[in-house]
Amino acid sequence: MTGARDAADGGAHPAGDAVDEAAASAFADEYGMKLPPIAVVIAAYDEERGIGEVVRSIPAAVAGRATAVIVVVDGATDKTAAIARECGAKVCDVPVNRGQGAALRLGYRLAREGGAEFIVTTDADGQYDSEQIPRVLAPVLDGEADFVTGSRLLGRQETYDRVRRLGVHVFAWLVSRMTGQRITDTSFGLRAMRAEVTGAVTLRQPQYQSSELLIGVISRGYRVREVPATMRLRAAGATKKGGNLVYGFRYSRVVVGTWLRERRGASASPAPGRVPGSPAKTR
């Protein structure tokens, strides 16, 4: 899912804040502010052909903890919001298309303010296997990690695009070198984390937010793990990320910009929110 804007290091935006406030208020009025322990956050833009199956595939509970599905519809022009509601999701229907990063930030906020203890993210296009949600969540629920991401290189990927496959390796190498931690997949969309982590890291990107979040949690000393997972071919619709060269250029700007920002801020403030006694190194 991709929005219209891109920035290497975009900042907070008064207009964006107003959009978020209005959307969060409408969401609270419709659903109240009490969520179960696990919130599955999905950003969706014109995904009417795939969103229903994705929502229906989310397990109702994981390890005995109930789940709720929050779909943030990012200025869609189709029936994405209506179909997600029909399938049981709690829908935050934002009238402006701002990008996946902005939609996920709003979803994180809704989950935290609703009292969710854990957040899972997945995509609206069916590329991730919802049956693997318990696998991704397990280290967080067991207190072994603060942030867990799936990895197609440790697991399996079905894409035939050699350039994209190469890009996964290149960005994994780059982020590993920058952060000093071995990472095999920087952009996998199926992730799990303690809810408070999303409020402690700096998230500004309207797009390509996966690498910003990953570099942020590593830089702030949170316990990070990767688990094997599957990247399937898109089940419906078309990718909105653009061509390989454009995507690679923009993604690299976010990676480098986030790393530089985190380095500048590292000496200014300690890592917040880490579990007491937990190691700063990732696993």
PDB file of C-alpha atoms in Angstrom, residues 4 13 17 41 74 102 113 117 124 155 177 192 194 199 208 211-212 226 240 280 282:
ATOM      1  CA  ALA A   4       1.194   9.857  -2.922  1.00  0.00           C
ATOM      2  CA  HIS A  13       2.791  18.560   9.661  1.00  0.00           C
ATOM      3  CA  ASP A  17      -1.980  16.567  12.800  1.00  0.00           C
ATOM      4  CA  VAL A  41      -3.018  -2.713  12.253  1.00  0.00           C
ATOM      5  CA  ASP A  74      -5.792   6.063   3.535  1.00  0.00           C
ATOM      6  CA  ALA A 102       1.165   8.145   7.934  1.00  0.00           C
ATOM      7  CA  GLU A 113      -4.963   4.832  23.052  1.00  0.00           C
ATOM      8  CA  GLU A 117      -0.615  -4.166  24.789  1.00  0.00           C
ATOM      9  CA  ALA A 124      -3.819  -5.277   2.850  1.00  0.00           C
ATOM     10  CA  GLY A 155      11.762 -18.120   5.249  1.00  0.00           C
ATOM     11  CA  ARG A 177      26.536  -2.291   8.625  1.00  0.00           C
ATOM     12  CA  ALA A 192       4.900  -7.578  16.063  1.00  0.00           C
ATOM     13  CA  ARG A 194       5.022  -4.070  22.350  1.00  0.00           C
ATOM     14  CA  GLY A 199       5.202   5.740  20.787  1.00  0.00           C
ATOM     15  CA  TYR A 208       8.636   3.350   3.365  1.00  0.00           C
ATOM     16  CA  SER A 211      12.951   0.715   7.597  1.00  0.00           C
ATOM     17  CA  GLU A 212      12.448   3.852   9.696  1.00  0.00           C
ATOM     18  CA  GLU A 226      13.723 -11.918  13.094  1.00  0.00           C
ATOM     19  CA  LYS A 240       1.693   1.152  -5.722  1.00  0.00           C
ATOM     20  CA  ALA A 280      20.562  -3.443  24.238  1.00  0.00           C
ATOM     21  CA  THR A 282      19.560  -7.323  19.052  1.00  0.00           C
TER      22      THR A 282
END
